[in-house]
């Protein structure tokens, strides 16, 4: 049986144009799948990091809350706080008095300590700040203290104190004879992201009323 020229062309397979179109379609499909997988893996990574950061910040705030709960009902100047603002960014500080112990990781020490919850620049340039505790012996020299870093690379820290007498939050607490009932803490890991917010209680404040 002899094939006609048209039949011979029909049996010769795919044309070059058909092969090129097929390769292009496979390439587009592969690129789309890669972008889909990359986007989902990146979203999972970012979500995991954000969860870990939130958990770490929560533990730090819980440490501060523990000190506020353990604060004795009697005593003047046991708690104070001041606002610090640089380049329109909050770097507030909260200070309290406490005994040496595991709470400030000074288990081998004795006596009373002044502990400041604050942001501290990592270097002289002040481009990166770490969140931690500045610990200083109450009876020691004012220029002797040690630093306990807790969270690296924190952008901003804002602390406000609820004053029952004013029924309003204030940015500074310097009354040695009274304590705020509530303390709000707002921490920004990055300024362009949503902050971590917590409201802490000072149980001993109610006993001073």
JSON list of C-alpha atoms in Angstrom, two decimals:
[
{"chain": "A", "resi": 1, "resn": "UNK", "atom": "CA", "xyz": [0.00, 0.00, 0.00]},
{"chain": "A", "resi": 2, "resn": "UNK", "atom": "CA", "xyz": [1.44, 3.33, -1.03]},
{"chain": "A", "resi": 3, "resn": "UNK", "atom": "CA", "xyz": [0.83, 6.43, 1.16]},
{"chain": "A", "resi": 4, "resn": "UNK", "atom": "CA", "xyz": [-0.17, 9.66, -0.45]},
{"chain": "A", "resi": 5, "resn": "UNK", "atom": "CA", "xyz": [2.00, 12.77, 0.33]},
{"chain": "A", "resi": 6, "resn": "UNK", "atom": "CA", "xyz": [-0.69, 14.12, 2.69]},
{"chain": "A", "resi": 7, "resn": "UNK", "atom": "CA", "xyz": [-0.93, 10.84, 4.59]},
{"chain": "A", "resi": 8, "resn": "UNK", "atom": "CA", "xyz": [2.86, 10.70, 4.88]},
{"chain": "A", "resi": 9, "resn": "UNK", "atom": "CA", "xyz": [2.87, 14.17, 6.45]},
{"chain": "A", "resi": 10, "resn": "UNK", "atom": "CA", "xyz": [0.13, 13.17, 8.89]},
{"chain": "A", "resi": 11, "resn": "UNK", "atom": "CA", "xyz": [2.20, 10.20, 10.12]},
{"chain": "A", "resi": 12, "resn": "UNK", "atom": "CA", "xyz": [5.47, 12.02, 10.61]},
{"chain": "A", "resi": 13, "resn": "UNK", "atom": "CA", "xyz": [4.71, 13.17, 14.29]},
{"chain": "A", "resi": 14, "resn": "UNK", "atom": "CA", "xyz": [4.71, 16.63, 15.92]},
{"chain": "A", "resi": 15, "resn": "UNK", "atom": "CA", "xyz": [5.87, 19.66, 14.05]},
{"chain": "A", "resi": 16, "resn": "UNK", "atom": "CA", "xyz": [8.59, 21.95, 15.44]},
{"chain": "A", "resi": 17, "resn": "UNK", "atom": "CA", "xyz": [6.00, 24.60, 16.24]},
{"chain": "A", "resi": 18, "resn": "UNK", "atom": "CA", "xyz": [3.94, 22.12, 18.26]},
{"chain": "A", "resi": 19, "resn": "UNK", "atom": "CA", "xyz": [7.04, 21.05, 20.22]},
{"chain": "A", "resi": 20, "resn": "UNK", "atom": "CA", "xyz": [7.94, 24.70, 21.00]},
{"chain": "A", "resi": 21, "resn": "UNK", "atom": "CA", "xyz": [4.40, 25.45, 22.18]},
{"chain": "A", "resi": 22, "resn": "UNK", "atom": "CA", "xyz": [4.43, 22.33, 24.37]},
{"chain": "A", "resi": 23, "resn": "UNK", "atom": "CA", "xyz": [7.77, 23.27, 25.97]},
{"chain": "A", "resi": 24, "resn": "UNK", "atom": "CA", "xyz": [6.53, 26.81, 26.64]},
{"chain": "A", "resi": 25, "resn": "UNK", "atom": "CA", "xyz": [3.37, 25.49, 28.32]},
{"chain": "A", "resi": 26, "resn": "UNK", "atom": "CA", "xyz": [5.40, 23.13, 30.51]},
{"chain": "A", "resi": 27, "resn": "UNK", "atom": "CA", "xyz": [7.75, 25.97, 31.43]},
{"chain": "A", "resi": 28, "resn": "UNK", "atom": "CA", "xyz": [4.89, 28.27, 32.40]},
{"chain": "A", "resi": 29, "resn": "UNK", "atom": "CA", "xyz": [3.32, 25.49, 34.45]},
{"chain": "A", "resi": 30, "resn": "UNK", "atom": "CA", "xyz": [6.62, 24.80, 36.24]},
{"chain": "A", "resi": 31, "resn": "UNK", "atom": "CA", "xyz": [7.14, 28.51, 37.02]},
{"chain": "A", "resi": 32, "resn": "UNK", "atom": "CA", "xyz": [3.60, 28.82, 38.36]},
{"chain": "A", "resi": 33, "resn": "UNK", "atom": "CA", "xyz": [4.05, 25.79, 40.61]},
{"chain": "A", "resi": 34, "resn": "UNK", "atom": "CA", "xyz": [7.40, 27.12, 41.89]},
{"chain": "A", "resi": 35, "resn": "UNK", "atom": "CA", "xyz": [5.92, 30.50, 42.71]},
{"chain": "A", "resi": 36, "resn": "UNK", "atom": "CA", "xyz": [2.96, 28.86, 44.47]},
{"chain": "A", "resi": 37, "resn": "UNK", "atom": "CA", "xyz": [5.19, 26.62, 46.57]},
{"chain": "A", "resi": 38, "resn": "UNK", "atom": "CA", "xyz": [7.67, 29.44, 47.33]},
{"chain": "A", "resi": 39, "resn": "UNK", "atom": "CA", "xyz": [4.89, 31.81, 48.42]},
{"chain": "A", "resi": 40, "resn": "UNK", "atom": "CA", "xyz": [3.36, 29.20, 50.73]},
{"chain": "A", "resi": 41, "resn": "UNK", "atom": "CA", "xyz": [6.72, 28.19, 52.23]},
{"chain": "A", "resi": 42, "resn": "UNK", "atom": "CA", "xyz": [7.61, 31.86, 52.80]},
{"chain": "A", "resi": 43, "resn": "UNK", "atom": "CA", "xyz": [4.25, 32.46, 54.48]},
{"chain": "A", "resi": 44, "resn": "UNK", "atom": "CA", "xyz": [4.82, 29.46, 56.75]},
{"chain": "A", "resi": 45, "resn": "UNK", "atom": "CA", "xyz": [8.33, 30.70, 57.62]},
{"chain": "A", "resi": 46, "resn": "UNK", "atom": "CA", "xyz": [7.13, 34.22, 58.44]},
{"chain": "A", "resi": 47, "resn": "UNK", "atom": "CA", "xyz": [4.23, 32.86, 60.48]},
{"chain": "A", "resi": 48, "resn": "UNK", "atom": "CA", "xyz": [6.56, 30.60, 62.45]},
{"chain": "A", "resi": 49, "resn": "UNK", "atom": "CA", "xyz": [8.99, 33.44, 63.15]},
{"chain": "A", "resi": 50, "resn": "UNK", "atom": "CA", "xyz": [6.20, 35.79, 64.24]},
{"chain": "A", "resi": 51, "resn": "UNK", "atom": "CA", "xyz": [4.80, 33.14, 66.57]},
{"chain": "A", "resi": 52, "resn": "UNK", "atom": "CA", "xyz": [8.24, 32.54, 68.09]},
{"chain": "A", "resi": 53, "resn": "UNK", "atom": "CA", "xyz": [8.79, 36.29, 68.56]},
{"chain": "A", "resi": 54, "resn": "UNK", "atom": "CA", "xyz": [5.37, 36.73, 70.18]},
{"chain": "A", "resi": 55, "resn": "UNK", "atom": "CA", "xyz": [6.03, 33.81, 72.51]},
{"chain": "A", "resi": 56, "resn": "UNK", "atom": "CA", "xyz": [9.42, 35.22, 73.51]},
{"chain": "A", "resi": 57, "resn": "UNK", "atom": "CA", "xyz": [7.95, 38.66, 74.17]},
{"chain": "A", "resi": 58, "resn": "UNK", "atom": "CA", "xyz": [5.19, 37.07, 76.21]},
{"chain": "A", "resi": 59, "resn": "UNK", "atom": "CA", "xyz": [7.72, 35.32, 78.44]},
{"chain": "A", "resi": 60, "resn": "UNK", "atom": "CA", "xyz": [9.60, 38.58, 79.02]},
{"chain": "A", "resi": 61, "resn": "UNK", "atom": "CA", "xyz": [6.41, 40.40, 79.96]},
{"chain": "A", "resi": 62, "resn": "UNK", "atom": "CA", "xyz": [5.47, 37.50, 82.25]},
{"chain": "A", "resi": 63, "resn": "UNK", "atom": "CA", "xyz": [8.81, 37.97, 84.03]},
{"chain": "A", "resi": 64, "resn": "UNK", "atom": "CA", "xyz": [7.99, 41.62, 84.67]},
{"chain": "A", "resi": 65, "resn": "UNK", "atom": "CA", "xyz": [4.50, 40.68, 85.85]},
{"chain": "A", "resi": 66, "resn": "UNK", "atom": "CA", "xyz": [6.00, 38.22, 88.34]},
{"chain": "A", "resi": 67, "resn": "UNK", "atom": "CA", "xyz": [8.04, 41.02, 89.90]},
{"chain": "A", "resi": 68, "resn": "UNK", "atom": "CA", "xyz": [4.99, 43.27, 90.13]},
{"chain": "A", "resi": 69, "resn": "UNK", "atom": "CA", "xyz": [3.01, 40.53, 91.86]},
{"chain": "A", "resi": 70, "resn": "UNK", "atom": "CA", "xyz": [5.84, 39.83, 94.31]},
{"chain": "A", "resi": 71, "resn": "UNK", "atom": "CA", "xyz": [6.29, 43.50, 95.19]},
{"chain": "A", "resi": 72, "resn": "UNK", "atom": "CA", "xyz": [5.71, 44.01, 98.93]},
{"chain": "A", "resi": 73, "resn": "UNK", "atom": "CA", "xyz": [2.75, 46.19, 99.88]},
{"chain": "A", "resi": 74, "resn": "UNK", "atom": "CA", "xyz": [4.85, 48.43, 102.10]},
{"chain": "A", "resi": 75, "resn": "UNK", "atom": "CA", "xyz": [7.77, 50.56, 101.07]},
{"chain": "A", "resi": 76, "resn": "UNK", "atom": "CA", "xyz": [8.30, 53.89, 99.38]},
{"chain": "A", "resi": 77, "resn": "UNK", "atom": "CA", "xyz": [9.70, 54.35, 95.91]},
{"chain": "A", "resi": 78, "resn": "UNK", "atom": "CA", "xyz": [9.32, 50.68, 95.06]},
{"chain": "A", "resi": 79, "resn": "UNK", "atom": "CA", "xyz": [8.26, 51.44, 91.48]},
{"chain": "A", "resi": 80, "resn": "UNK", "atom": "CA", "xyz": [8.93, 54.28, 89.08]},
{"chain": "A", "resi": 81, "resn": "UNK", "atom": "CA", "xyz": [8.92, 54.90, 85.37]},
{"chain": "A", "resi": 82, "resn": "UNK", "atom": "CA", "xyz": [9.98, 57.57, 82.94]},
{"chain": "A", "resi": 83, "resn": "UNK", "atom": "CA", "xyz": [9.38, 58.23, 79.27]},
{"chain": "A", "resi": 84, "resn": "UNK", "atom": "CA", "xyz": [12.35, 58.34, 76.92]},
{"chain": "A", "resi": 85, "resn": "UNK", "atom": "CA", "xyz": [11.89, 59.54, 73.35]},
{"chain": "A", "resi": 86, "resn": "UNK", "atom": "CA", "xyz": [14.59, 59.71, 70.68]},
{"chain": "A", "resi": 87, "resn": "UNK", "atom": "CA", "xyz": [14.00, 60.55, 67.04]},
{"chain": "A", "resi": 88, "resn": "UNK", "atom": "CA", "xyz": [10.23, 60.41, 67.68]},
{"chain": "A", "resi": 89, "resn": "UNK", "atom": "CA", "xyz": [10.53, 56.81, 68.92]},
{"chain": "A", "resi": 90, "resn": "UNK", "atom": "CA", "xyz": [9.64, 55.62, 72.44]},
{"chain": "A", "resi": 91, "resn": "UNK", "atom": "CA", "xyz": [12.34, 54.01, 74.58]},
{"chain": "A", "resi": 92, "resn": "UNK", "atom": "CA", "xyz": [10.55, 54.11, 77.92]},
{"chain": "A", "resi": 93, "resn": "UNK", "atom": "CA", "xyz": [11.89, 52.65, 81.17]},
{"chain": "A", "resi": 94, "resn": "UNK", "atom": "CA", "xyz": [10.25, 50.90, 84.13]},
{"chain": "A", "resi": 95, "resn": "UNK", "atom": "CA", "xyz": [12.17, 50.47, 87.39]},
{"chain": "A", "resi": 96, "resn": "UNK", "atom": "CA", "xyz": [11.34, 48.50, 90.52]},
{"chain": "A", "resi": 97, "resn": "UNK", "atom": "CA", "xyz": [13.01, 47.32, 93.72]},
{"chain": "A", "resi": 98, "resn": "UNK", "atom": "CA", "xyz": [13.32, 43.64, 94.55]},
{"chain": "A", "resi": 99, "resn": "UNK", "atom": "CA", "xyz": [15.35, 41.10, 96.45]},
{"chain": "A", "resi": 100, "resn": "UNK", "atom": "CA", "xyz": [18.20, 39.20, 94.80]},
{"chain": "A", "resi": 101, "resn": "UNK", "atom": "CA", "xyz": [17.08, 35.85, 93.49]},
{"chain": "A", "resi": 102, "resn": "UNK", "atom": "CA", "xyz": [16.11, 33.81, 90.48]},
{"chain": "A", "resi": 103, "resn": "UNK", "atom": "CA", "xyz": [13.71, 36.53, 89.29]},
{"chain": "A", "resi": 104, "resn": "UNK", "atom": "CA", "xyz": [16.61, 38.74, 88.24]},
{"chain": "A", "resi": 105, "resn": "UNK", "atom": "CA", "xyz": [18.99, 35.82, 87.89]},
{"chain": "A", "resi": 106, "resn": "UNK", "atom": "CA", "xyz": [21.16, 36.89, 90.79]},
{"chain": "A", "resi": 107, "resn": "UNK", "atom": "CA", "xyz": [20.82, 33.73, 92.84]},
{"chain": "A", "resi": 108, "resn": "UNK", "atom": "CA", "xyz": [24.37, 33.96, 94.21]},
{"chain": "A", "resi": 109, "resn": "UNK", "atom": "CA", "xyz": [23.93, 37.57, 95.38]},
{"chain": "A", "resi": 110, "resn": "UNK", "atom": "CA", "xyz": [22.31, 39.07, 98.45]},
{"chain": "A", "resi": 111, "resn": "UNK", "atom": "CA", "xyz": [20.54, 42.31, 99.29]},
{"chain": "A", "resi": 112, "resn": "UNK", "atom": "CA", "xyz": [18.16, 44.54, 97.37]},
{"chain": "A", "resi": 113, "resn": "UNK", "atom": "CA", "xyz": [18.34, 45.39, 93.70]},
{"chain": "A", "resi": 114, "resn": "UNK", "atom": "CA", "xyz": [17.13, 48.17, 91.46]},
{"chain": "A", "resi": 115, "resn": "UNK", "atom": "CA", "xyz": [15.96, 46.59, 88.23]},
{"chain": "A", "resi": 116, "resn": "UNK", "atom": "CA", "xyz": [15.23, 48.63, 85.11]},
{"chain": "A", "resi": 117, "resn": "UNK", "atom": "CA", "xyz": [13.23, 47.19, 82.24]},
{"chain": "A", "resi": 118, "resn": "UNK", "atom": "CA", "xyz": [14.50, 49.09, 79.22]},
{"chain": "A", "resi": 119, "resn": "UNK", "atom": "CA", "xyz": [15.94, 49.18, 75.73]},
{"chain": "A", "resi": 120, "resn": "UNK", "atom": "CA", "xyz": [19.69, 49.51, 75.48]},
{"chain": "A", "resi": 121, "resn": "UNK", "atom": "CA", "xyz": [21.77, 50.26, 72.37]},
{"chain": "A", "resi": 122, "resn": "UNK", "atom": "CA", "xyz": [23.95, 47.35, 71.33]},
{"chain": "A", "resi": 123, "resn": "UNK", "atom": "CA", "xyz": [26.80, 49.63, 70.23]},
{"chain": "A", "resi": 124, "resn": "UNK", "atom": "CA", "xyz": [27.85, 53.26, 70.31]},
{"chain": "A", "resi": 125, "resn": "UNK", "atom": "CA", "xyz": [26.07, 54.03, 67.06]},
{"chain": "A", "resi": 126, "resn": "UNK", "atom": "CA", "xyz": [22.73, 53.18, 68.65]},
{"chain": "A", "resi": 127, "resn": "UNK", "atom": "CA", "xyz": [21.30, 51.68, 65.47]},
{"chain": "A", "resi": 128, "resn": "UNK", "atom": "CA", "xyz": [20.16, 48.43, 67.14]},
{"chain": "A", "resi": 129, "resn": "UNK", "atom": "CA", "xyz": [18.51, 48.17, 70.56]},
{"chain": "A", "resi": 130, "resn": "UNK", "atom": "CA", "xyz": [18.05, 45.11, 72.75]},
{"chain": "A", "resi": 131, "resn": "UNK", "atom": "CA", "xyz": [15.35, 44.67, 75.40]},
{"chain": "A", "resi": 132, "resn": "UNK", "atom": "CA", "xyz": [16.50, 43.53, 78.81]},
{"chain": "A", "resi": 133, "resn": "UNK", "atom": "CA", "xyz": [17.03, 44.18, 82.51]},
{"chain": "A", "resi": 134, "resn": "UNK", "atom": "CA", "xyz": [19.60, 46.54, 83.97]},
{"chain": "A", "resi": 135, "resn": "UNK", "atom": "CA", "xyz": [20.39, 45.25, 87.46]},
{"chain": "A", "resi": 136, "resn": "UNK", "atom": "CA", "xyz": [22.05, 47.35, 90.11]},
{"chain": "A", "resi": 137, "resn": "UNK", "atom": "CA", "xyz": [22.67, 46.66, 93.80]},
{"chain": "A", "resi": 138, "resn": "UNK", "atom": "CA", "xyz": [20.73, 49.14, 95.89]},
{"chain": "A", "resi": 139, "resn": "UNK", "atom": "CA", "xyz": [23.61, 49.58, 98.32]},
{"chain": "A", "resi": 140, "resn": "UNK", "atom": "CA", "xyz": [26.36, 49.51, 95.70]},
{"chain": "A", "resi": 141, "resn": "UNK", "atom": "CA", "xyz": [27.96, 52.32, 93.69]},
{"chain": "A", "resi": 142, "resn": "UNK", "atom": "CA", "xyz": [25.63, 54.04, 91.25]},
{"chain": "A", "resi": 143, "resn": "UNK", "atom": "CA", "xyz": [27.98, 53.39, 88.34]},
{"chain": "A", "resi": 144, "resn": "UNK", "atom": "CA", "xyz": [28.16, 49.63, 88.93]},
{"chain": "A", "resi": 145, "resn": "UNK", "atom": "CA", "xyz": [25.49, 47.57, 87.21]},
{"chain": "A", "resi": 146, "resn": "UNK", "atom": "CA", "xyz": [25.13, 44.63, 84.87]},
{"chain": "A", "resi": 147, "resn": "UNK", "atom": "CA", "xyz": [22.97, 44.05, 81.85]},
{"chain": "A", "resi": 148, "resn": "UNK", "atom": "CA", "xyz": [20.80, 41.02, 81.15]},
{"chain": "A", "resi": 149, "resn": "UNK", "atom": "CA", "xyz": [19.64, 40.99, 77.50]},
{"chain": "A", "resi": 150, "resn": "UNK", "atom": "CA", "xyz": [16.31, 39.25, 76.91]},
{"chain": "A", "resi": 151, "resn": "UNK", "atom": "CA", "xyz": [15.16, 40.07, 73.36]},
{"chain": "A", "resi": 152, "resn": "UNK", "atom": "CA", "xyz": [17.48, 41.19, 70.56]},
{"chain": "A", "resi": 153, "resn": "UNK", "atom": "CA", "xyz": [16.75, 43.89, 68.00]},
{"chain": "A", "resi": 154, "resn": "UNK", "atom": "CA", "xyz": [13.68, 45.66, 69.40]},
{"chain": "A", "resi": 155, "resn": "UNK", "atom": "CA", "xyz": [12.54, 48.87, 67.73]},
{"chain": "A", "resi": 156, "resn": "UNK", "atom": "CA", "xyz": [10.49, 50.60, 70.43]},
{"chain": "A", "resi": 157, "resn": "UNK", "atom": "CA", "xyz": [9.12, 50.28, 73.97]},
{"chain": "A", "resi": 158, "resn": "UNK", "atom": "CA", "xyz": [6.19, 52.30, 75.30]},
{"chain": "A", "resi": 159, "resn": "UNK", "atom": "CA", "xyz": [5.02, 52.08, 78.93]},
{"chain": "A", "resi": 160, "resn": "UNK", "atom": "CA", "xyz": [1.98, 53.81, 80.41]},
{"chain": "A", "resi": 161, "resn": "UNK", "atom": "CA", "xyz": [0.68, 53.83, 84.00]},
{"chain": "A", "resi": 162, "resn": "UNK", "atom": "CA", "xyz": [-2.97, 53.97, 85.02]},
{"chain": "A", "resi": 163, "resn": "UNK", "atom": "CA", "xyz": [-3.46, 56.50, 87.80]},
{"chain": "A", "resi": 164, "resn": "UNK", "atom": "CA", "xyz": [-6.68, 55.85, 89.73]},
{"chain": "A", "resi": 165, "resn": "UNK", "atom": "CA", "xyz": [-6.68, 59.37, 91.11]},
{"chain": "A", "resi": 166, "resn": "UNK", "atom": "CA", "xyz": [-6.86, 60.79, 87.60]},
{"chain": "A", "resi": 167, "resn": "UNK", "atom": "CA", "xyz": [-8.74, 57.84, 86.13]},
{"chain": "A", "resi": 168, "resn": "UNK", "atom": "CA", "xyz": [-6.39, 58.07, 83.17]},
{"chain": "A", "resi": 169, "resn": "UNK", "atom": "CA", "xyz": [-3.08, 56.69, 81.92]},
{"chain": "A", "resi": 170, "resn": "UNK", "atom": "CA", "xyz": [0.09, 58.75, 82.41]},
{"chain": "A", "resi": 171, "resn": "UNK", "atom": "CA", "xyz": [3.48, 58.39, 80.79]},
{"chain": "A", "resi": 172, "resn": "UNK", "atom": "CA", "xyz": [5.56, 58.94, 83.92]},
{"chain": "A", "resi": 173, "resn": "UNK", "atom": "CA", "xyz": [5.39, 57.53, 87.44]},
{"chain": "A", "resi": 174, "resn": "UNK", "atom": "CA", "xyz": [7.45, 59.23, 90.12]},
{"chain": "A", "resi": 175, "resn": "UNK", "atom": "CA", "xyz": [5.16, 59.20, 93.17]},
{"chain": "A", "resi": 176, "resn": "UNK", "atom": "CA", "xyz": [7.07, 57.31, 95.90]},
{"chain": "A", "resi": 177, "resn": "UNK", "atom": "CA", "xyz": [3.95, 56.95, 98.06]},
{"chain": "A", "resi": 178, "resn": "UNK", "atom": "CA", "xyz": [1.64, 55.38, 95.48]},
{"chain": "A", "resi": 179, "resn": "UNK", "atom": "CA", "xyz": [1.67, 52.78, 92.75]},
{"chain": "A", "resi": 180, "resn": "UNK", "atom": "CA", "xyz": [-0.28, 52.44, 89.52]},
{"chain": "A", "resi": 181, "resn": "UNK", "atom": "CA", "xyz": [-2.99, 49.82, 89.44]},
{"chain": "A", "resi": 182, "resn": "UNK", "atom": "CA", "xyz": [-2.26, 48.86, 85.83]},
{"chain": "A", "resi": 183, "resn": "UNK", "atom": "CA", "xyz": [0.77, 49.18, 83.57]},
{"chain": "A", "resi": 184, "resn": "UNK", "atom": "CA", "xyz": [0.42, 48.86, 79.80]},
{"chain": "A", "resi": 185, "resn": "UNK", "atom": "CA", "xyz": [3.45, 47.67, 77.87]},
{"chain": "A", "resi": 186, "resn": "UNK", "atom": "CA", "xyz": [3.71, 48.01, 74.09]},
{"chain": "A", "resi": 187, "resn": "UNK", "atom": "CA", "xyz": [6.71, 46.53, 72.28]},
{"chain": "A", "resi": 188, "resn": "UNK", "atom": "CA", "xyz": [7.55, 46.98, 68.62]},
{"chain": "A", "resi": 189, "resn": "UNK", "atom": "CA", "xyz": [9.96, 44.49, 67.09]},
{"chain": "A", "resi": 190, "resn": "UNK", "atom": "CA", "xyz": [9.68, 46.50, 63.87]},
{"chain": "A", "resi": 191, "resn": "UNK", "atom": "CA", "xyz": [8.10, 49.93, 63.57]},
{"chain": "A", "resi": 192, "resn": "UNK", "atom": "CA", "xyz": [6.12, 49.01, 60.46]},
{"chain": "A", "resi": 193, "resn": "UNK", "atom": "CA", "xyz": [4.56, 45.93, 62.07]},
{"chain": "A", "resi": 194, "resn": "UNK", "atom": "CA", "xyz": [1.83, 45.48, 64.66]},
{"chain": "A", "resi": 195, "resn": "UNK", "atom": "CA", "xyz": [3.23, 45.70, 68.22]},
{"chain": "A", "resi": 196, "resn": "UNK", "atom": "CA", "xyz": [2.97, 43.25, 71.09]},
{"chain": "A", "resi": 197, "resn": "UNK", "atom": "CA", "xyz": [0.68, 44.69, 73.76]},
{"chain": "A", "resi": 198, "resn": "UNK", "atom": "CA", "xyz": [0.05, 43.61, 77.35]},
{"chain": "A", "resi": 199, "resn": "UNK", "atom": "CA", "xyz": [-1.60, 45.07, 80.44]},
{"chain": "A", "resi": 200, "resn": "UNK", "atom": "CA", "xyz": [0.11, 44.21, 83.73]},
{"chain": "A", "resi": 201, "resn": "UNK", "atom": "CA", "xyz": [-1.41, 44.44, 87.19]},
{"chain": "A", "resi": 202, "resn": "UNK", "atom": "CA", "xyz": [0.17, 45.79, 90.38]},
{"chain": "A", "resi": 203, "resn": "UNK", "atom": "CA", "xyz": [-1.72, 43.98, 93.16]},
{"chain": "A", "resi": 204, "resn": "UNK", "atom": "CA", "xyz": [0.01, 45.89, 95.96]},
{"chain": "A", "resi": 205, "resn": "UNK", "atom": "CA", "xyz": [-1.44, 49.16, 94.63]},
{"chain": "A", "resi": 206, "resn": "UNK", "atom": "CA", "xyz": [-4.87, 48.18, 95.90]},
{"chain": "A", "resi": 207, "resn": "UNK", "atom": "CA", "xyz": [-3.50, 47.54, 99.37]},
{"chain": "A", "resi": 208, "resn": "UNK", "atom": "CA", "xyz": [-2.19, 51.09, 99.58]},
{"chain": "A", "resi": 209, "resn": "UNK", "atom": "CA", "xyz": [-5.56, 52.70, 99.06]}
]
